[in-house]
Coordinates of C-alpha atoms in Angstrom, one line a residue:
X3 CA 0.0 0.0 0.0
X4 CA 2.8 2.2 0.7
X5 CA 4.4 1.9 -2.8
X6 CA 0.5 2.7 -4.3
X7 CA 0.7 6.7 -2.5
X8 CA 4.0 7.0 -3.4
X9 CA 3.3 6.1 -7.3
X10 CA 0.3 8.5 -7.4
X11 CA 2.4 11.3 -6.0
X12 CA 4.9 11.0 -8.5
X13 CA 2.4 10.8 -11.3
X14 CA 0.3 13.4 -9.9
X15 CA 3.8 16.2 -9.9
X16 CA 4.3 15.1 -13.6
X17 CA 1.1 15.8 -15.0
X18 CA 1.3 19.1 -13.1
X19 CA 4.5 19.9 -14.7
X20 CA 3.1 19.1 -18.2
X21 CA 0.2 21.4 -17.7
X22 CA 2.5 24.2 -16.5
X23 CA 4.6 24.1 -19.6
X24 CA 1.6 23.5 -21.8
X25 CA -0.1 26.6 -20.6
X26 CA 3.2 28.7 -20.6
X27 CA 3.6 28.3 -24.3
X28 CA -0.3 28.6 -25.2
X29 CA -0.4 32.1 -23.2
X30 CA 2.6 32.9 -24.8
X31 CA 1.4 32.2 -28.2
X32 CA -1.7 34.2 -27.7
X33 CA -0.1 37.3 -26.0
X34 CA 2.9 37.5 -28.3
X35 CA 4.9 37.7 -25.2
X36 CA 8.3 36.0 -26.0
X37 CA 9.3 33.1 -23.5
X38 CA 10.7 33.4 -20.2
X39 CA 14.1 32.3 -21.8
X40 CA 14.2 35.0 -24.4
X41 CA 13.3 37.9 -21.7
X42 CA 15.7 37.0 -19.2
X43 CA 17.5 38.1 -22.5
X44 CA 17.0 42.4 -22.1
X45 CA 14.4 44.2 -23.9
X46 CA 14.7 44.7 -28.1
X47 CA 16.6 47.7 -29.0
X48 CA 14.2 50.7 -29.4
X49 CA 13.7 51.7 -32.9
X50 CA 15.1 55.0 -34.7
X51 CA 13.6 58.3 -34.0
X52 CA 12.5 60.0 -36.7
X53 CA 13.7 63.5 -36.9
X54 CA 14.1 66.7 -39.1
X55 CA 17.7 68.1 -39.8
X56 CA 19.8 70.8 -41.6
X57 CA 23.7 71.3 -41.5
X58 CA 25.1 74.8 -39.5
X59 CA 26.1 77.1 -41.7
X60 CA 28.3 80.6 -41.7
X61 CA 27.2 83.6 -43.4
X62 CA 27.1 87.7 -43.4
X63 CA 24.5 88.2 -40.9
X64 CA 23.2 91.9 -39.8
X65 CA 23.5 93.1 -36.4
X66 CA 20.3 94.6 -35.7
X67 CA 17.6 95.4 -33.1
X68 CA 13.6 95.2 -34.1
X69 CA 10.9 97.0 -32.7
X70 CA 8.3 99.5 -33.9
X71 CA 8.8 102.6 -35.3
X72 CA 7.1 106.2 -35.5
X73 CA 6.5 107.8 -38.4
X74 CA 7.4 111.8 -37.7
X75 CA 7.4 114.9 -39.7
X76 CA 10.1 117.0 -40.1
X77 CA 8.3 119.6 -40.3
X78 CA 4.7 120.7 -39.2
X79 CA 3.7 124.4 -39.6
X80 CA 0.0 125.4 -37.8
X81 CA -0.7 128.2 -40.4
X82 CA -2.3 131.1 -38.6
X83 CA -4.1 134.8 -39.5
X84 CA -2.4 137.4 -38.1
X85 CA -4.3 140.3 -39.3
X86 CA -8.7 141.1 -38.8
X87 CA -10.4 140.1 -41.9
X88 CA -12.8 138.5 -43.7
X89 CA -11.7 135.6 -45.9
X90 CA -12.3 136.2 -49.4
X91 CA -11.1 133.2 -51.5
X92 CA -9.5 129.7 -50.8
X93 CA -7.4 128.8 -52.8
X94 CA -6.3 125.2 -51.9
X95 CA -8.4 121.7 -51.4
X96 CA -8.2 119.9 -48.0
X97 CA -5.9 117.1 -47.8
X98 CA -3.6 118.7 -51.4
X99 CA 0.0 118.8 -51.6
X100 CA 1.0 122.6 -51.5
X101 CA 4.5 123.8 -52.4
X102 CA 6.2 126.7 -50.1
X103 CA 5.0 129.9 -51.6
X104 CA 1.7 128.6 -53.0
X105 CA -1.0 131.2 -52.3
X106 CA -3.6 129.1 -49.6
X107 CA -6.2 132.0 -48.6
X108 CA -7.0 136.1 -50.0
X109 CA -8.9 137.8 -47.6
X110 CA -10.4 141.1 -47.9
X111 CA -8.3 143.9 -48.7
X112 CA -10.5 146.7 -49.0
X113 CA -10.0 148.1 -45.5
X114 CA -6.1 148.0 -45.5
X115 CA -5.9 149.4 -49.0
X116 CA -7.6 152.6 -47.7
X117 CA -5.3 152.8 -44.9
X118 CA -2.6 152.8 -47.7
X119 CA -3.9 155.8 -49.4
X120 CA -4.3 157.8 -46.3
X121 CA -0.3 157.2 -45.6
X122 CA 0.2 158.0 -48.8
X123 CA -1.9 161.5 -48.8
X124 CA -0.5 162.5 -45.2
X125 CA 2.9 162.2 -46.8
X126 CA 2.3 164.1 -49.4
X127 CA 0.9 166.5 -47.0
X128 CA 4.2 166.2 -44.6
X129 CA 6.0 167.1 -47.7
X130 CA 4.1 170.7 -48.5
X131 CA 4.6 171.2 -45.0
X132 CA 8.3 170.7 -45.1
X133 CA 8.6 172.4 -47.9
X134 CA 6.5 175.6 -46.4
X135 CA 8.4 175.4 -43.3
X136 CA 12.2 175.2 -45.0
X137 CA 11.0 178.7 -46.9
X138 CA 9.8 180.2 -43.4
X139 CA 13.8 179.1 -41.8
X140 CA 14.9 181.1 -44.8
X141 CA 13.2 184.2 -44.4
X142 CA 13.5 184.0 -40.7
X143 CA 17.1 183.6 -40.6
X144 CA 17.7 186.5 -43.1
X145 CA 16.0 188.8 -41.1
X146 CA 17.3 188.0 -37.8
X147 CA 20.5 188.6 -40.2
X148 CA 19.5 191.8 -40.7
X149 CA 18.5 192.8 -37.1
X150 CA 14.0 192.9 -38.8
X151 CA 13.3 189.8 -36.2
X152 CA 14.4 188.3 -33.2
X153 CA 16.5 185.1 -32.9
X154 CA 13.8 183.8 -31.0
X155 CA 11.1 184.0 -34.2
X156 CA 14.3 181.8 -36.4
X157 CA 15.2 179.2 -34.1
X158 CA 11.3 178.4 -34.3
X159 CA 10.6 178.5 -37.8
X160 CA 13.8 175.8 -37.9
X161 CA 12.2 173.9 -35.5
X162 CA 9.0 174.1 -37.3
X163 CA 10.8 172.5 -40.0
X164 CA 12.6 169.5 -38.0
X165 CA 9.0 168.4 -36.6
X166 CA 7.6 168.5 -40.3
X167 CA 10.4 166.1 -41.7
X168 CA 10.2 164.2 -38.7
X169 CA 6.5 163.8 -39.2
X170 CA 6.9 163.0 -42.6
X171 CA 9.4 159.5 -41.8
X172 CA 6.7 158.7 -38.8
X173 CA 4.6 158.9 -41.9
X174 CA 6.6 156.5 -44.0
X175 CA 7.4 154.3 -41.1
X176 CA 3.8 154.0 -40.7
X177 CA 3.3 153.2 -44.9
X178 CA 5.5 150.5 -44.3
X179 CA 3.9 148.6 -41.6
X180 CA 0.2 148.8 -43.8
X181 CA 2.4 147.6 -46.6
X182 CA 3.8 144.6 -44.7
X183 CA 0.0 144.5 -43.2
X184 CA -1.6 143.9 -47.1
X185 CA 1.0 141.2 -47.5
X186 CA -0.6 139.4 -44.4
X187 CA -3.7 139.6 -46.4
X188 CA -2.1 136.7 -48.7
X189 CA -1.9 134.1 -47.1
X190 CA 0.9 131.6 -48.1
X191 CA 2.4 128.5 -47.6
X192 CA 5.6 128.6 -45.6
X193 CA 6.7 125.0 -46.5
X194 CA 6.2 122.5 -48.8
X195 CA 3.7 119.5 -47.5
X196 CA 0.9 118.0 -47.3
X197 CA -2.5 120.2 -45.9
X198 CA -4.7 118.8 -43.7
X199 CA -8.5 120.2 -43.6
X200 CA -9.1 123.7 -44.2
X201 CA -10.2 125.3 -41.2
X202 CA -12.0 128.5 -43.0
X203 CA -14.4 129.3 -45.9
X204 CA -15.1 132.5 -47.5
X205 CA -17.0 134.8 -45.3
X206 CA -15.6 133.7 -42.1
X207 CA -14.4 136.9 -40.0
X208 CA -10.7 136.3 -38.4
X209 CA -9.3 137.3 -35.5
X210 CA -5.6 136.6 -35.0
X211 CA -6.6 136.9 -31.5
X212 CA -9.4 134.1 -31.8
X213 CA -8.8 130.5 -30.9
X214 CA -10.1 129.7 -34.6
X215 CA -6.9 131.6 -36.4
X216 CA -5.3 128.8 -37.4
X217 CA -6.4 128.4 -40.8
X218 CA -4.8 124.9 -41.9
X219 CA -2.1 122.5 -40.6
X220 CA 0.7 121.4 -43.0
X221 CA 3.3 118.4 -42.8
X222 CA 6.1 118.0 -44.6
X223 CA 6.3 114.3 -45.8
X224 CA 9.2 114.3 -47.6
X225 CA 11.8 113.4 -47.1
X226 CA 10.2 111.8 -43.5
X227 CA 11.6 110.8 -39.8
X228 CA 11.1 107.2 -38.8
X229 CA 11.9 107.2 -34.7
X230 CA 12.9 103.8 -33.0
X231 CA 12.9 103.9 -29.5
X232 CA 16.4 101.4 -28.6
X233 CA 17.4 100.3 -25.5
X234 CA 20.5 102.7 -23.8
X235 CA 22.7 99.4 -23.5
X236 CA 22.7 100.1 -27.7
X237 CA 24.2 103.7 -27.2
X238 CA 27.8 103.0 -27.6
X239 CA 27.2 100.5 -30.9
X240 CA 24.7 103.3 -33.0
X241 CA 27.6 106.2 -31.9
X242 CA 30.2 103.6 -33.5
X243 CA 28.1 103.0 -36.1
X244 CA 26.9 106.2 -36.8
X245 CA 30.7 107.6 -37.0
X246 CA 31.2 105.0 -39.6
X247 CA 28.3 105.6 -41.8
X248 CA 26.5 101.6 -41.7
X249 CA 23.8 102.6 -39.2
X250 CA 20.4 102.6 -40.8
X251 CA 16.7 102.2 -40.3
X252 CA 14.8 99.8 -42.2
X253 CA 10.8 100.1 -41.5
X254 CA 8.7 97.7 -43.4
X255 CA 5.5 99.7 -45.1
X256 CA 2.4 99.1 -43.0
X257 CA -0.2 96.9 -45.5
X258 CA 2.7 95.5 -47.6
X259 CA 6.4 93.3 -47.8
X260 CA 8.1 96.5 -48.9
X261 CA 10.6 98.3 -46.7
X262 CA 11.7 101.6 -47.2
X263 CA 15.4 102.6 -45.2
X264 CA 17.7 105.8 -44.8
X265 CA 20.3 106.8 -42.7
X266 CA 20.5 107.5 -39.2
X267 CA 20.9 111.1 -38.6
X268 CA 20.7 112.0 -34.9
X269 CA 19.9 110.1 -31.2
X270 CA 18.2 111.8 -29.1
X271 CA 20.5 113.9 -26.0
X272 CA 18.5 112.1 -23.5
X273 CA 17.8 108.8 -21.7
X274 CA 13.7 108.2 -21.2
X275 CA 14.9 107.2 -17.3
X276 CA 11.4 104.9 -16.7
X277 CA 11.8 102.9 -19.6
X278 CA 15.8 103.2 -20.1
X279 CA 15.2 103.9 -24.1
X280 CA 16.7 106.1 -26.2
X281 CA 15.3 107.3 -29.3
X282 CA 17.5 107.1 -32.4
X283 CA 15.8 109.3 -35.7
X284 CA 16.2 108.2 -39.7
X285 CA 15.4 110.3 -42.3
X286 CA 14.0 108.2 -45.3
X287 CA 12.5 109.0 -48.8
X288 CA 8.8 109.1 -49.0
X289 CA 8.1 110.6 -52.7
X290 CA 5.5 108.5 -53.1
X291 CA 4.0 109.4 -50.0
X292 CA 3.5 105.5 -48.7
X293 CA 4.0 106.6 -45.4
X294 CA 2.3 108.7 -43.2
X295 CA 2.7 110.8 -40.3
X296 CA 1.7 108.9 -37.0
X297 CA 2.1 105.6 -38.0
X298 CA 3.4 102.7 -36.4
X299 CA 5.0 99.9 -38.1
X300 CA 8.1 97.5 -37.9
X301 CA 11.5 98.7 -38.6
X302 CA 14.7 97.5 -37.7
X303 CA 18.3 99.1 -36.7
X304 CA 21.2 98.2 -38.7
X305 CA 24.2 99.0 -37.3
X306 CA 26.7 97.1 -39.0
X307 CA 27.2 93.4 -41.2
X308 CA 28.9 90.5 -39.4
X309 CA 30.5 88.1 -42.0
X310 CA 30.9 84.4 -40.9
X311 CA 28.6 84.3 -38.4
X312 CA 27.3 80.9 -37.2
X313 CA 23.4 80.4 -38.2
X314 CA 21.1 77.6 -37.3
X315 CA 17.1 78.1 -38.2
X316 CA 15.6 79.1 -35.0
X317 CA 14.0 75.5 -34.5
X318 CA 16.9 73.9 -33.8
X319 CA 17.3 76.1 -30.9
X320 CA 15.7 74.8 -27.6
X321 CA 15.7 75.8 -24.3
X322 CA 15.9 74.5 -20.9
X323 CA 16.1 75.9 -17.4
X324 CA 20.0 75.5 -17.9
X325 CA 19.9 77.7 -21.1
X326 CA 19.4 77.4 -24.7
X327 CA 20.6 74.1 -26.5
X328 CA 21.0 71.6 -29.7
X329 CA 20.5 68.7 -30.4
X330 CA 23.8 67.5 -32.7
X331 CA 23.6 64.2 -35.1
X332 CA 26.9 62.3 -34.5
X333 CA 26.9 59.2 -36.1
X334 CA 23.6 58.8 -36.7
X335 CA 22.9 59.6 -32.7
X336 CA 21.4 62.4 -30.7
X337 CA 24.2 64.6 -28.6
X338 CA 22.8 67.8 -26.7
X339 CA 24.8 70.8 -26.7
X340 CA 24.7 73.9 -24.8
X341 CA 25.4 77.0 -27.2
X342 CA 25.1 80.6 -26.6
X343 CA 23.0 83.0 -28.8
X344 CA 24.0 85.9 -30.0
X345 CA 20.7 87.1 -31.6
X346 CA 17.6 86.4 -33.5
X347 CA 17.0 87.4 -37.2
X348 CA 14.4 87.2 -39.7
X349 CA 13.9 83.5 -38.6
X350 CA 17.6 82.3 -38.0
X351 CA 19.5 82.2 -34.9
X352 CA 23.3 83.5 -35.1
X353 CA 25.0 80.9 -32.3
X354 CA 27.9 82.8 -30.6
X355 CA 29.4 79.4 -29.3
X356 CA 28.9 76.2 -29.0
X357 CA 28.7 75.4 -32.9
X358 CA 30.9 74.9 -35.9
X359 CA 30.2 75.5 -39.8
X360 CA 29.1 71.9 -41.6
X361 CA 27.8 69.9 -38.2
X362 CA 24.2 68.7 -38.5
X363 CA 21.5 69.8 -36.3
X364 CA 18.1 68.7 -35.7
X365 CA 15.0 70.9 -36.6
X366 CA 12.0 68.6 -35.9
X367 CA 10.8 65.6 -34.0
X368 CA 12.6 67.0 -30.5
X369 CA 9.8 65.4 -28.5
X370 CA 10.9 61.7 -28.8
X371 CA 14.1 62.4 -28.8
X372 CA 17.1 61.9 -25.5
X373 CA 20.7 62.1 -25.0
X374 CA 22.6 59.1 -27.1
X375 CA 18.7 58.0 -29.1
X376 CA 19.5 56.7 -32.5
X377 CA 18.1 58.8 -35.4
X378 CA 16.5 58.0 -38.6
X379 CA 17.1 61.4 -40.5
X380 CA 15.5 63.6 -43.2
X381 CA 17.2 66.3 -44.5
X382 CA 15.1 70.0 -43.9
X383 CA 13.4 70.5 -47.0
X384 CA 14.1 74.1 -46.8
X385 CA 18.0 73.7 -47.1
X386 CA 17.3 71.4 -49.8
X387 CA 15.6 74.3 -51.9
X388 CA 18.2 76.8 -50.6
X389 CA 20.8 74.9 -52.4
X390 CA 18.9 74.6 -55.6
X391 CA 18.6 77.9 -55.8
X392 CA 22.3 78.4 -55.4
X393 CA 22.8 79.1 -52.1
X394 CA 26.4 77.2 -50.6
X395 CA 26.4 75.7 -47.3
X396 CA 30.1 76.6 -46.1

């Protein structure tokens, strides 16, 4: 009986066995899971990242700082009356271009013109009188000559004709002003520019006194200022540049692709202390008047050309709480690298350090990819239509 138990135990731990390998293998079959032999092995190696890159290249890059610019005048003139009268004619349509010298308003003349002829008749009158009174020193003194008259009765007929030649140039003096006066009546354009709305129509009455003497407004729009307010840390660069002749402003017309540029001609003598700006002026052709003053639009300061500088497309470029970095394909694998930018411009980062002319970056697919992850790359399609179009990759 003993030998019975002991025979059904042993066949009872080899069917047991069989089972467990039997269902082993059929759960591995359904799962896909590889056998226990093969994962005591490691896990597969993890397939290629696919990724996005261009090779750094080296070429003349501008140094330059973006913001907004102001479109300014040169010059704005508020042309005022300066005489009382009533306007007569105007001579120029709001919003016209008006050359210095064109004639803008007439206004009424009759008033001054009489003035003029009553100088003109007391004058003649000052001249009878001096001409009276010159006779009367010449009798007088050749009788007091001869002992007829006293000296007293000369000395007064000379002095009679002093006061009449003196009020003959009071006379003139006055002529002149009513002269100057009638030319006040015409009223002209100091400067050439553009005129905004005419404030007056014929028939209004004006006052140079009144609030309502400034007849129209007119801005000179060409050539034009374009301000760029810069921040002080820039002073020293736009004075080198400026003494060299490369520093310009480049403002990109509001409502299209086309910039317009000129030179920088002043920065301004002070330091805005609550926002530690500086404004630096340009002065840039506007002929065809498609800019206008008051408007605010994108420009940039050029203060000089860097050749050989270090570019990557600003994509590559990440950034991390330790500072901007790359991701660099060496042999076919990921390696991060710290660099140091320099600046940012019209899509492309110039890299200060940290890179060197022909090494291949990555541009997209960062998100799956880690330190040492092997890559299955693509070149950027942009380089690849950069260099059919000529462009070298030094």
């Amino acid at each position: 009986m003993k030998y019975v138990w002991l025979l059904l135990l042993v066949a009872v731990v080899g069917l047991a066995a069989y089972f467990k390998d039997v269902t082993l293998a059929q759960w591995a079959k359904l799962t896909g899971a590889p056998p226990a032999a093969e994962t005591a092995k490691g896990p597969p190696p993890r397939p290629a990242v696919p990724v996005v890159v261009t090779p750094v290249r080296t070429k003349t890059m501008p140094v330059e700082f973006r913001s907004l610019g102001t479109v300014q005048t040169e010059s704005t003139v508020s042309v005022k009356v300066r005489v009382e009268s009533v306007v007569e004619k105007v001579l120029v349509a709001d919003g016209s271009f008006v050359k210095a010298g064109d004639v803008l308003v007439e206004l009424d003349k009759r008033q001054i013109d009489a003035q003029i002829e009553q100088a003109l008749a007391s004058i003649k009158r000052d001249e009878a009188q001096i001409e009276q009174a010159k006779r009367n020193d010449e009798r007088s003194t050749e009788l007091a000559q001869r002992g007829v008259t006293s000296r007293v009765t000369a000395d007064d007929a000379r002095t009679a004709a002093s006061v009449a030649m003196a009020n003959k140039a009071a006379d003139e003096a006055l002529l002149k002003n009513l002269q100057l006066q009638r030319t006040f009546h015409t009223i002209t354009a100091p400067i050439s520019g553009r005129v905004g709305v005419i404030a007056v129509r014929p028939g209004t009455f004006l006052r140079n006194a009144d609030a309502n003497s400034i007849i129209a407004t007119i801005n000179q729009i060409d050539p034009i200022y374009v301000a760029i307010a810069v921040p002080q840390e820039m002073f020293a660069q736009i004075m080198d540049s400026m003494r060299s002749g490369s520093a310009q402003v480049e403002l990109t017309v509001p409502g299209t692709d086309k910039p317009i540029s000129g030179p920088v001609f002043m920065v301004d003598n002070t330091v805005d202390n609550t926002t530690g700006l500086i404004t630096v002026r340009s002065r840039v052709p506007n002929a065809d008047a498609v800019i206008w003053p008051g408007q605010v639009a994108q420009a940039r300061l050029i203060l000089r050309e860097e050749p050989n500088a270090v570019v990557v497309p600003n994509e590559a470029v990440q950034t991390s709480q330790a500072g901007p970095y790359v991701y660099v394909v060496e042999a076919n694998k990921a390696r991060l690298r710290r660099v140091k930018v320099s600046r940012v411009v019209a899509g492309e980062t110039v890299v200060a350090s940290g890179l060197k002319a022909g090494e291949v970056v990555i541009t997209d697919g960062h998100l799956r990819v880690t330190e040492g992850a092997t890559l299955a790359a693509t070149p950027d399609k942009r380089m690849t239509e950069r260099v059919s179009e000529g462009e070298t990759i030094e």
